Amino acid sequence: MATCTKCGAALAKDAVFCSSCGSPARAGVGTSQPGAAPGVSLPGIAPNVAGLLCYLLWPVAFIFFLLFGPYNKDRFVRFHAFQALFLGLVAIGVGFALSIMTSILALIPLVGWIVDSLAWLVYGLGLLGLAIFLMYKAYNGERYRAPIIGEWAAQRAEKTK
């Protein structure tokens, strides 16, 4: 079983990053990070942290990581940037549709107000839970594909650059 060269923790056989310290699993190989285009080194922010920041600092981070190198050349970072973009756009669309639906339901006294409140609570907590889950997966170096938007993100990440 492989161990992390930085902290000595045991690594899973397919680990890209150490689950304890977050350093690349192949730190001794060179400065090129997994997922980067050949010959591309990523100084500064590690790809797993950049992937996490795409969700945490939406929309500023994904715009930054898609526009500026060397991050825009790393397939892992591009995938998470596009997935964060699509997640945000879908969340805005669903929120808009939910606001129309709940404003109509709110016209019904008491029952409509309760359904309105519960719908927004479920939507908000579900979106927060999904975002936290995607941040966790990105930090662990996984390219987890969320349903539908993950496929879009993977296609865009491979086409770009």
N, CA, C and O atoms as a DFTB+ gen file, in Angstrom:
644 C
 N C O
     1  1       0.858      -1.187       0.000
     2  2       0.000       0.000       0.000
     3  2       0.896       1.239       0.000
     4  3       1.885       1.295       0.731
     5  1       0.554       2.205      -0.802
     6  2       1.335       3.434      -0.928
     7  2       1.091       4.345       0.266
     8  3       0.028       4.315       0.887
     9  1       2.094       5.151       0.571
    10  2       1.966       6.133       1.648
    11  2       2.279       7.517       1.111
    12  3       2.995       7.671       0.122
    13  1       1.730       8.516       1.779
    14  2       1.954       9.908       1.392
    15  2       3.397      10.288       1.697
    16  3       3.909       9.993       2.777
    17  1       4.050      10.943       0.742
    18  2       5.440      11.356       0.946
    19  2       5.547      12.551       1.886
    20  3       6.620      12.819       2.425
    21  1       4.446      13.269       2.085
    22  2       4.479      14.456       2.939
    23  2       4.176      14.129       4.399
    24  3       4.909      14.543       5.296
    25  1       3.061      13.364       4.641
    26  2       2.650      13.117       6.028
    27  2       2.753      11.653       6.436
    28  3       2.643      11.342       7.622
    29  1       2.963      10.740       5.479
    30  2       3.122       9.335       5.806
    31  2       1.834       8.552       5.953
    32  3       1.875       7.372       6.302
    33  1       0.689       9.172       5.697
    34  2      -0.599       8.484       5.816
    35  2      -0.748       7.462       4.688
    36  3      -0.195       7.632       3.602
    37  1      -1.510       6.393       4.968
    38  2      -1.764       5.375       3.959
    39  2      -2.680       5.935       2.877
    40  3      -3.646       6.640       3.167
    41  1      -2.361       5.611       1.621
    42  2      -3.141       6.089       0.480
    43  2      -3.909       4.933      -0.147
    44  3      -3.413       3.808      -0.214
    45  1      -5.120       5.222      -0.604
    46  2      -5.875       4.239      -1.372
    47  2      -5.142       4.014      -2.688
    48  3      -4.377       4.873      -3.128
    49  1      -5.374       2.856      -3.324
    50  2      -4.612       2.537      -4.529
    51  2      -4.880       3.491      -5.689
    52  3      -4.006       3.689      -6.533
    53  1      -6.088       4.095      -5.747
    54  2      -6.409       5.012      -6.829
    55  2      -6.451       6.470      -6.376
    56  3      -7.022       7.318      -7.062
    57  1      -5.853       6.762      -5.233
    58  2      -5.898       8.121      -4.676
    59  2      -5.059       9.074      -5.519
    60  3      -3.952       8.749      -5.949
    61  1      -5.612      10.243      -5.737
    62  2      -4.900      11.295      -6.448
    63  2      -4.264      12.246      -5.438
    64  3      -3.177      12.779      -5.661
    65  1      -4.973      12.448      -4.310
    66  2      -4.499      13.318      -3.253
    67  2      -4.564      12.580      -1.929
    68  3      -5.379      11.673      -1.761
    69  1      -3.722      12.955      -1.003
    70  2      -3.732      12.381       0.345
    71  2      -4.976      12.854       1.081
    72  3      -5.282      14.046       1.079
    73  1      -5.695      11.931       1.711
    74  2      -6.914      12.307       2.430
    75  2      -6.596      13.003       3.749
    76  3      -7.479      13.636       4.327
    77  1      -5.364      12.906       4.241
    78  2      -5.001      13.563       5.497
    79  2      -4.517      14.994       5.304
    80  3      -4.996      15.915       5.966
    81  1      -3.557      15.172       4.386
    82  2      -2.961      16.503       4.234
    83  2      -3.330      17.202       2.932
    84  3      -3.123      18.409       2.807
    85  1      -3.872      16.468       1.957
    86  2      -4.296      17.082       0.705
    87  2      -3.201      17.215      -0.338
    88  3      -3.447      17.746      -1.420
    89  1      -2.004      16.746      -0.037
    90  2      -0.933      16.863      -1.023
    91  2      -1.122      15.823      -2.123
    92  3      -1.746      14.787      -1.893
    93  1      -0.592      16.088      -3.309
    94  2      -0.732      15.125      -4.410
    95  2      -0.109      13.784      -4.033
    96  3       0.937      13.739      -3.386
    97  1      -0.745      12.712      -4.433
    98  2      -0.256      11.375      -4.101
    99  2       1.063      11.083      -4.799
   100  3       1.874      10.307      -4.294
   101  1       1.280      11.686      -5.932
   102  2       2.515      11.476      -6.687
   103  2       3.425      12.687      -6.543
   104  3       3.934      13.200      -7.540
   105  1       3.636      13.149      -5.313
   106  2       4.423      14.364      -5.086
   107  2       5.863      14.207      -5.527
   108  3       6.498      15.186      -5.919
   109  1       6.399      12.980      -5.470
   110  2       7.783      12.773      -5.842
   111  2       8.013      12.726      -7.342
   112  3       9.166      12.749      -7.773
   113  1       6.981      12.661      -8.145
   114  2       7.117      12.517      -9.588
   115  2       7.531      13.818     -10.253
   116  3       8.179      13.782     -11.299
   117  1       7.188      14.947      -9.696
   118  2       7.511      16.240     -10.288
   119  2       6.460      17.255      -9.905
   120  3       5.623      17.003      -9.038
   121  1       6.508      18.398     -10.550
   122  2       5.562      19.445     -10.194
   123  2       4.283      19.387     -10.988
   124  3       3.351      20.139     -10.702
   125  1       4.206      18.521     -11.973
   126  2       2.975      18.415     -12.757
   127  2       1.907      17.704     -11.946
   128  3       2.180      16.680     -11.319
   129  1       0.698      18.237     -11.954
   130  2      -0.392      17.685     -11.165
   131  2      -1.237      16.745     -12.001
   132  3      -1.283      16.882     -13.223
   133  1      -1.924      15.771     -11.353
   134  2      -2.808      14.881     -12.099
   135  2      -3.913      15.665     -12.786
   136  3      -4.490      16.581     -12.199
   137  1      -4.203      15.312     -14.011
   138  2      -5.257      15.987     -14.758
   139  2      -4.740      17.138     -15.604
   140  3      -5.460      17.634     -16.470
   141  1      -3.510      17.573     -15.372
   142  2      -2.962      18.685     -16.138
   143  2      -2.560      18.209     -17.521
   144  3      -2.274      17.031     -17.732
   145  1      -2.543      19.130     -18.445
   146  2      -2.065      18.811     -19.781
   147  2      -0.580      18.467     -19.675
   148  3       0.091      18.954     -18.765
   149  1      -0.054      17.652     -20.571
   150  2       1.353      17.269     -20.493
   151  2       2.267      18.485     -20.463
   152  3       2.105      19.413     -21.255
   153  1       3.226      18.473     -19.546
   154  2       4.179      19.558     -19.440
   155  2       3.673      20.774     -18.696
   156  3       4.370      21.789     -18.659
   157  1       2.481      20.719     -18.094
   158  2       1.923      21.862     -17.384
   159  2       2.133      21.665     -15.894
   160  3       1.731      20.645     -15.334
   161  1       2.760      22.636     -15.254
   162  2       2.895      22.573     -13.803
   163  2       1.975      23.612     -13.184
   164  3       1.740      24.675     -13.758
   165  1       1.458      23.290     -12.004
   166  2       0.503      24.175     -11.354
   167  2       1.077      24.735     -10.058
   168  3       0.965      24.103      -9.008
   169  1       1.688      25.913     -10.121
   170  2       2.159      26.527      -8.888
   171  2       0.982      27.131      -8.133
   172  3      -0.077      27.369      -8.713
   173  1       1.165      27.374      -6.859
   174  2       0.115      28.043      -6.093
   175  2      -0.909      27.076      -5.555
   176  3      -0.569      26.196      -4.764
   177  1      -2.148      27.216      -5.960
   178  2      -3.257      26.435      -5.433
   179  2      -3.242      25.030      -6.026
   180  3      -3.137      24.862      -7.240
   181  1      -3.347      24.030      -5.164
   182  2      -3.416      22.639      -5.618
   183  2      -4.734      22.425      -6.368
   184  3      -5.726      23.088      -6.063
   185  1      -4.762      21.520      -7.333
   186  2      -5.989      21.300      -8.113
   187  2      -7.185      20.902      -7.260
   188  3      -8.307      21.318      -7.550
   189  1      -6.972      20.103      -6.211
   190  2      -8.108      19.703      -5.383
   191  2      -8.697      20.896      -4.633
   192  3      -9.912      20.966      -4.451
   193  1      -7.869      21.821      -4.202
   194  2      -8.356      23.023      -3.520
   195  2      -9.040      23.952      -4.525
   196  3     -10.053      24.577      -4.212
   197  1      -8.483      24.038      -5.723
   198  2      -9.116      24.852      -6.773
   199  2     -10.494      24.308      -7.116
   200  3     -11.430      25.082      -7.315
   201  1     -10.631      22.982      -7.187
   202  2     -11.932      22.374      -7.442
   203  2     -12.933      22.693      -6.345
   204  3     -14.094      22.993      -6.623
   205  1     -12.486      22.629      -5.108
   206  2     -13.345      22.976      -3.971
   207  2     -13.763      24.441      -4.033
   208  3     -14.923      24.769      -3.784
   209  1     -12.835      25.308      -4.360
   210  2     -13.138      26.746      -4.402
   211  2     -14.147      27.102      -5.491
   212  3     -14.861      28.097      -5.371
   213  1     -14.212      26.301      -6.546
   214  2     -15.193      26.560      -7.609
   215  2     -16.614      26.551      -7.056
   216  3     -17.454      27.343      -7.484
   217  1     -16.885      25.656      -6.104
   218  2     -18.222      25.570      -5.512
   219  2     -18.378      26.563      -4.359
   220  3     -19.436      27.169      -4.188
   221  1     -17.320      26.721      -3.577
   222  2     -17.397      27.553      -2.381
   223  2     -17.506      29.040      -2.702
   224  3     -18.260      29.762      -2.050
   225  1     -16.769      29.493      -3.684
   226  2     -16.731      30.921      -4.019
   227  2     -17.432      31.203      -5.348
   228  3     -16.944      31.986      -6.163
   229  1     -18.568      30.564      -5.555
   230  2     -19.323      30.735      -6.792
   231  2     -19.820      32.157      -6.868
   232  3     -20.271      32.641      -5.830
   233  1     -19.795      32.872      -7.945
   234  2     -19.288      32.594      -9.281
   235  2     -17.870      33.077      -9.536
   236  3     -17.337      32.856     -10.623
   237  1     -17.252      33.726      -8.572
   238  2     -15.935      34.329      -8.800
   239  2     -14.873      33.285      -9.111
   240  3     -14.085      33.464     -10.040
   241  1     -14.839      32.202      -8.349
   242  2     -13.761      31.221      -8.499
   243  2     -13.823      30.486      -9.829
   244  3     -12.800      30.343     -10.498
   245  1     -15.003      30.017     -10.226
   246  2     -15.025      29.246     -11.473
   247  2     -14.690      30.134     -12.667
   248  3     -14.096      29.657     -13.634
   249  1     -15.054      31.405     -12.622
   250  2     -14.687      32.322     -13.709
   251  2     -13.165      32.490     -13.750
   252  3     -12.552      32.442     -14.816
   253  1     -12.572      32.689     -12.575
   254  2     -11.120      32.839     -12.484
   255  2     -10.415      31.596     -13.017
   256  3      -9.488      31.701     -13.819
   257  1     -10.854      30.421     -12.572
   258  2     -10.174      29.189     -12.965
   259  2     -10.392      28.828     -14.433
   260  3      -9.576      28.111     -15.013
   261  1     -11.462      29.304     -15.037
   262  2     -11.673      29.050     -16.466
   263  2     -10.925      30.041     -17.348
   264  3     -10.624      29.737     -18.502
   265  1     -10.625      31.215     -16.821
   266  2      -9.984      32.246     -17.644
   267  2      -8.464      32.276     -17.527
   268  3      -7.778      32.577     -18.503
   269  1      -7.934      31.970     -16.357
   270  2      -6.515      32.182     -16.118
   271  2      -5.753      30.871     -16.001
   272  3      -6.210      29.908     -15.385
   273  1      -4.569      30.870     -16.618
   274  2      -3.683      29.722     -16.544
   275  2      -2.858      29.780     -15.284
   276  3      -2.731      30.848     -14.683
   277  1      -2.317      28.714     -14.882
   278  2      -2.321      27.401     -15.512
   279  2      -3.567      26.571     -15.200
   280  3      -3.693      25.438     -15.664
   281  1      -4.480      27.131     -14.420
   282  2      -5.658      26.367     -13.988
   283  2      -6.582      26.010     -15.153
   284  3      -7.215      24.954     -15.139
   285  1      -6.663      26.879     -16.156
   286  2      -7.562      26.589     -17.277
   287  2      -7.022      25.486     -18.191
   288  3      -7.712      25.068     -19.120
   289  1      -5.811      25.016     -17.942
   290  2      -5.251      23.907     -18.709
   291  2      -5.396      22.573     -17.984
   292  3      -5.154      21.522     -18.577
   293  1      -5.779      22.598     -16.739
   294  2      -5.939      21.390     -15.931
   295  2      -7.363      20.852     -16.100
   296  3      -8.331      21.540     -15.774
   297  1      -7.488      19.633     -16.606
   298  2      -8.820      19.049     -16.859
   299  2      -9.633      18.891     -15.587
   300  3     -10.850      19.072     -15.606
   301  1      -8.983      18.559     -14.489
   302  2      -9.679      18.384     -13.210
   303  2     -10.306      19.696     -12.747
   304  3     -11.474      19.725     -12.357
   305  1      -9.536      20.774     -12.789
   306  2     -10.038      22.083     -12.362
   307  2     -11.115      22.569     -13.329
   308  3     -12.137      23.101     -12.895
   309  1     -10.901      22.392     -14.635
   310  2     -11.917      22.799     -15.611
   311  2     -13.224      22.049     -15.405
   312  3     -14.300      22.640     -15.494
   313  1     -13.137      20.740     -15.128
   314  2     -14.350      19.953     -14.889
   315  2     -15.143      20.528     -13.720
   316  3     -16.350      20.740     -13.836
   317  1     -14.481      20.780     -12.607
   318  2     -15.198      21.291     -11.435
   319  2     -15.672      22.727     -11.645
   320  3     -16.711      23.115     -11.111
   321  1     -14.931      23.515     -12.409
   322  2     -15.380      24.878     -12.710
   323  2     -16.657      24.848     -13.550
   324  3     -17.600      25.591     -13.277
   325  1     -16.685      23.992     -14.565
   326  2     -17.889      23.889     -15.388
   327  2     -19.057      23.290     -14.614
   328  3     -20.198      23.720     -14.784
   329  1     -18.781      22.299     -13.762
   330  2     -19.861      21.705     -12.985
   331  2     -20.437      22.728     -11.998
   332  3     -21.649      22.762     -11.782
   333  1     -19.580      23.556     -11.403
   334  2     -20.061      24.613     -10.510
   335  2     -20.885      25.640     -11.290
   336  3     -21.910      26.114     -10.801
   337  1     -20.445      25.979     -12.488
   338  2     -21.189      26.904     -13.341
   339  2     -22.579      26.357     -13.630
   340  3     -23.578      27.050     -13.435
   341  1     -22.642      25.113     -14.096
   342  2     -23.933      24.519     -14.444
   343  2     -24.815      24.317     -13.218
   344  3     -26.032      24.485     -13.299
   345  1     -24.221      23.961     -12.092
   346  2     -24.997      23.817     -10.855
   347  2     -25.632      25.145     -10.471
   348  3     -26.806      25.190     -10.105
   349  1     -24.874      26.212     -10.552
   350  2     -25.412      27.536     -10.227
   351  2     -26.520      27.968     -11.166
   352  3     -27.535      28.508     -10.728
   353  1     -26.330      27.731     -12.461
   354  2     -27.360      28.119     -13.428
   355  2     -28.641      27.303     -13.245
   356  3     -29.742      27.848     -13.329
   357  1     -28.501      26.006     -12.997
   358  2     -29.685      25.171     -12.759
   359  2     -30.359      25.590     -11.453
   360  3     -31.588      25.622     -11.376
   361  1     -29.575      25.907     -10.436
   362  2     -30.146      26.340      -9.156
   363  2     -30.928      27.647      -9.307
   364  3     -31.981      27.818      -8.694
   365  1     -30.414      28.559     -10.116
   366  2     -31.128      29.815     -10.359
   367  2     -32.435      29.545     -11.105
   368  3     -33.473      30.114     -10.767
   369  1     -32.386      28.679     -12.118
   370  2     -33.596      28.339     -12.868
   371  2     -34.645      27.657     -12.010
   372  3     -35.827      27.994     -12.076
   373  1     -34.212      26.695     -11.204
   374  2     -35.150      25.996     -10.321
   375  2     -35.698      26.959      -9.264
   376  3     -36.879      26.898      -8.922
   377  1     -34.859      27.827      -8.758
   378  2     -35.321      28.818      -7.783
   379  2     -36.361      29.759      -8.370
   380  3     -37.332      30.118      -7.703
   381  1     -36.157      30.155      -9.613
   382  2     -37.123      31.014     -10.289
   383  2     -38.462      30.296     -10.455
   384  3     -39.515      30.865     -10.168
   385  1     -38.419      29.045     -10.920
   386  2     -39.652      28.266     -11.082
   387  2     -40.325      28.017      -9.737
   388  3     -41.551      28.067      -9.631
   389  1     -39.528      27.751      -8.724
   390  2     -40.087      27.526      -7.388
   391  2     -40.731      28.792      -6.835
   392  3     -41.750      28.719      -6.147
   393  1     -40.153      29.941      -7.125
   394  2     -40.751      31.192      -6.634
   395  2     -42.102      31.460      -7.295
   396  3     -43.017      31.963      -6.644
   397  1     -42.234      31.133      -8.564
   398  2     -43.526      31.287      -9.237
   399  2     -44.550      30.340      -8.628
   400  3     -45.674      30.737      -8.324
   401  1     -44.146      29.072      -8.452
   402  2     -45.062      28.082      -7.902
   403  2     -45.488      28.421      -6.471
   404  3     -46.666      28.322      -6.127
   405  1     -44.527      28.817      -5.652
   406  2     -44.863      29.093      -4.254
   407  2     -45.630      30.396      -4.090
   408  3     -46.395      30.537      -3.136
   409  1     -45.447      31.344      -4.987
   410  2     -46.236      32.576      -4.884
   411  2     -47.699      32.302      -5.217
   412  3     -48.594      32.948      -4.670
   413  1     -47.941      31.360      -6.100
   414  2     -49.317      30.951      -6.387
   415  2     -49.893      30.178      -5.205
   416  3     -51.035      30.405      -4.808
   417  1     -49.101      29.263      -4.645
   418  2     -49.556      28.486      -3.490
   419  2     -49.784      29.356      -2.259
   420  3     -50.634      29.045      -1.424
   421  1     -49.033      30.437      -2.147
   422  2     -49.156      31.315      -0.982
   423  2     -50.501      32.024      -0.930
   424  3     -50.860      32.584       0.106
   425  1     -51.245      32.009      -2.019
   426  2     -52.582      32.612      -2.020
   427  2     -53.575      31.783      -1.211
   428  3     -54.623      32.290      -0.812
   429  1     -53.258      30.525      -0.969
   430  2     -54.115      29.666      -0.146
   431  2     -53.746      29.912       1.314
   432  3     -52.601      29.680       1.702
   433  1     -54.682      30.373       2.123
   434  2     -54.357      30.661       3.519
   435  2     -53.886      29.422       4.282
   436  3     -54.409      28.326       4.081
   437  1     -52.938      29.597       5.120
   438  2     -52.340      28.628       6.025
   439  2     -51.680      27.447       5.311
   440  3     -50.463      27.292       5.410
   441  1     -52.427      26.619       4.604
   442  2     -51.861      25.450       3.928
   443  2     -50.847      25.890       2.873
   444  3     -49.769      25.306       2.767
   445  1     -51.182      26.901       2.106
   446  2     -50.274      27.406       1.084
   447  2     -49.012      27.975       1.694
   448  3     -47.925      27.820       1.136
   449  1     -49.144      28.630       2.829
   450  2     -47.979      29.220       3.485
   451  2     -47.058      28.128       4.032
   452  3     -45.834      28.246       3.962
   453  1     -47.645      27.081       4.567
   454  2     -46.846      25.974       5.100
   455  2     -46.113      25.260       3.968
   456  3     -44.920      24.977       4.073
   457  1     -46.835      24.972       2.885
   458  2     -46.216      24.314       1.731
   459  2     -45.121      25.207       1.142
   460  3     -44.063      24.714       0.751
   461  1     -45.368      26.501       1.079
   462  2     -44.392      27.471       0.585
   463  2     -43.104      27.398       1.416
   464  3     -42.006      27.288       0.869
   465  1     -43.254      27.460       2.717
   466  2     -42.089      27.429       3.614
   467  2     -41.338      26.110       3.509
   468  3     -40.108      26.102       3.457
   469  1     -42.056      25.005       3.477
   470  2     -41.414      23.695       3.384
   471  2     -40.697      23.512       2.045
   472  3     -39.611      22.935       1.997
   473  1     -41.292      23.995       0.971
   474  2     -40.666      23.867      -0.349
   475  2     -39.336      24.612      -0.394
   476  3     -38.344      24.084      -0.897
   477  1     -39.311      25.827       0.126
   478  2     -38.065      26.593       0.132
   479  2     -37.033      25.985       1.064
   480  3     -35.837      26.026       0.775
   481  1     -37.482      25.421       2.184
   482  2     -36.561      24.778       3.119
   483  2     -35.911      23.553       2.477
   484  3     -34.695      23.378       2.563
   485  1     -36.709      22.715       1.841
   486  2     -36.181      21.521       1.179
   487  2     -35.240      21.910       0.043
   488  3     -34.178      21.309      -0.117
   489  1     -35.623      22.910      -0.744
   490  2     -34.790      23.368      -1.851
   491  2     -33.444      23.892      -1.334
   492  3     -32.389      23.519      -1.846
   493  1     -33.490      24.740      -0.339
   494  2     -32.262      25.330       0.191
   495  2     -31.336      24.302       0.822
   496  3     -30.132      24.304       0.567
   497  1     -31.900      23.425       1.644
   498  2     -31.071      22.407       2.288
   499  2     -30.546      21.385       1.275
   500  3     -29.415      20.914       1.394
   501  1     -31.364      21.048       0.287
   502  2     -30.906      20.123      -0.752
   503  2     -29.765      20.702      -1.568
   504  3     -28.792      20.008      -1.862
   505  1     -29.880      21.963      -1.932
   506  2     -28.824      22.624      -2.693
   507  2     -27.550      22.753      -1.866
   508  3     -26.451      22.523      -2.371
   509  1     -27.698      23.118      -0.603
   510  2     -26.540      23.219       0.291
   511  2     -25.872      21.862       0.453
   512  3     -24.646      21.763       0.401
   513  1     -26.672      20.812       0.651
   514  2     -26.114      19.469       0.801
   515  2     -25.371      19.013      -0.443
   516  3     -24.290      18.434      -0.345
   517  1     -25.944      19.271      -1.607
   518  2     -25.287      18.900      -2.858
   519  2     -23.977      19.663      -3.041
   520  3     -22.972      19.084      -3.454
   521  1     -23.988      20.944      -2.740
   522  2     -22.767      21.752      -2.877
   523  2     -21.676      21.254      -1.926
   524  3     -20.514      21.155      -2.320
   525  1     -22.034      20.942      -0.691
   526  2     -21.049      20.427       0.273
   527  2     -20.509      19.082      -0.189
   528  3     -19.308      18.830      -0.086
   529  1     -21.379      18.215      -0.697
   530  2     -20.952      16.916      -1.204
   531  2     -19.981      17.077      -2.372
   532  3     -18.966      16.383      -2.431
   533  1     -20.280      17.982      -3.296
   534  2     -19.390      18.207      -4.438
   535  2     -18.066      18.820      -4.006
   536  3     -17.023      18.502      -4.578
   537  1     -18.092      19.693      -3.006
   538  2     -16.842      20.245      -2.471
   539  2     -15.986      19.144      -1.858
   540  3     -14.771      19.114      -2.050
   541  1     -16.623      18.241      -1.120
   542  2     -15.924      17.120      -0.497
   543  2     -15.268      16.240      -1.564
   544  3     -14.102      15.864      -1.441
   545  1     -16.028      15.917      -2.608
   546  2     -15.504      15.079      -3.681
   547  2     -14.347      15.772      -4.411
   548  3     -13.346      15.135      -4.740
   549  1     -14.487      17.068      -4.660
   550  2     -13.417      17.805      -5.341
   551  2     -12.163      17.849      -4.482
   552  3     -11.058      17.681      -4.997
   553  1     -12.317      18.073      -3.188
   554  2     -11.156      18.140      -2.306
   555  2     -10.435      16.801      -2.223
   556  3      -9.218      16.761      -2.045
   557  1     -11.171      15.715      -2.348
   558  2     -10.556      14.391      -2.319
   559  2     -10.010      13.962      -3.676
   560  3      -9.572      12.822      -3.835
   561  1     -10.032      14.860      -4.652
   562  2      -9.443      14.584      -5.947
   563  2     -10.306      13.748      -6.869
   564  3      -9.796      13.171      -7.829
   565  1     -11.602      13.669      -6.602
   566  2     -12.501      12.867      -7.421
   567  2     -13.231      13.749      -8.422
   568  3     -13.579      14.894      -8.136
   569  1     -13.451      13.188      -9.592
   570  2     -14.250      13.891     -10.612
   571  2     -15.667      13.321     -10.563
   572  3     -16.134      12.713     -11.526
   573  1     -16.334      13.521      -9.454
   574  2     -17.700      13.018      -9.291
   575  2     -18.623      13.800     -10.211
   576  3     -18.619      15.031     -10.215
   577  1     -19.411      13.075     -10.989
   578  2     -20.337      13.718     -11.925
   579  2     -21.733      13.753     -11.318
   580  3     -22.361      12.714     -11.113
   581  1     -22.206      14.953     -11.036
   582  2     -23.582      15.113     -10.582
   583  2     -24.500      14.726     -11.736
   584  3     -24.126      14.892     -12.897
   585  1     -25.689      14.215     -11.442
   586  2     -26.591      13.825     -12.535
   587  2     -26.836      14.990     -13.502
   588  3     -27.053      16.125     -13.078
   589  1     -26.799      14.704     -14.750
   590  2     -27.033      15.596     -15.891
   591  2     -25.938      16.662     -16.006
   592  3     -25.223      16.688     -17.008
   593  1     -25.788      17.533     -15.019
   594  2     -24.808      18.614     -15.143
   595  2     -23.377      18.096     -15.149
   596  3     -22.495      18.736     -15.720
   597  1     -23.133      16.953     -14.525
   598  2     -21.801      16.359     -14.532
   599  2     -21.374      15.922     -15.915
   600  3     -20.209      16.055     -16.290
   601  1     -22.322      15.401     -16.669
   602  2     -22.024      15.005     -18.044
   603  2     -21.730      16.231     -18.909
   604  3     -20.801      16.225     -19.717
   605  1     -22.527      17.271     -18.728
   606  2     -22.273      18.520     -19.468
   607  2     -20.890      19.060     -19.135
   608  3     -20.143      19.476     -20.021
   609  1     -20.557      19.048     -17.847
   610  2     -19.264      19.577     -17.399
   611  2     -18.108      18.755     -17.968
   612  3     -17.097      19.312     -18.395
   613  1     -18.261      17.435     -17.972
   614  2     -17.196      16.583     -18.509
   615  2     -16.993      16.840     -19.992
   616  3     -15.856      16.891     -20.461
   617  1     -18.078      17.004     -20.734
   618  2     -17.956      17.290     -22.162
   619  2     -17.271      18.630     -22.401
   620  3     -16.398      18.730     -23.263
   621  1     -17.653      19.656     -21.653
   622  2     -17.056      20.982     -21.820
   623  2     -15.587      20.989     -21.385
   624  3     -14.755      21.639     -22.019
   625  1     -15.270      20.273     -20.317
   626  2     -13.887      20.255     -19.809
   627  2     -12.959      19.598     -20.809
   628  3     -11.802      20.004     -20.923
   629  1     -13.424      18.600     -21.532
   630  2     -12.590      17.921     -22.515
   631  2     -12.462      18.710     -23.806
   632  3     -11.431      18.628     -24.473
   633  1     -13.491      19.479     -24.178
   634  2     -13.454      20.260     -25.413
   635  2     -12.552      21.477     -25.299
   636  3     -11.861      21.829     -26.254
   637  1     -12.553      22.114     -24.151
   638  2     -11.838      23.367     -23.966
   639  2     -10.340      23.117     -23.916
   640  3      -9.868      22.218     -23.220
   641  1      -9.619      23.907     -24.645
   642  2      -8.150      23.951     -24.675
   643  2      -7.614      22.588     -24.964
   644  3      -6.398      22.405     -25.033
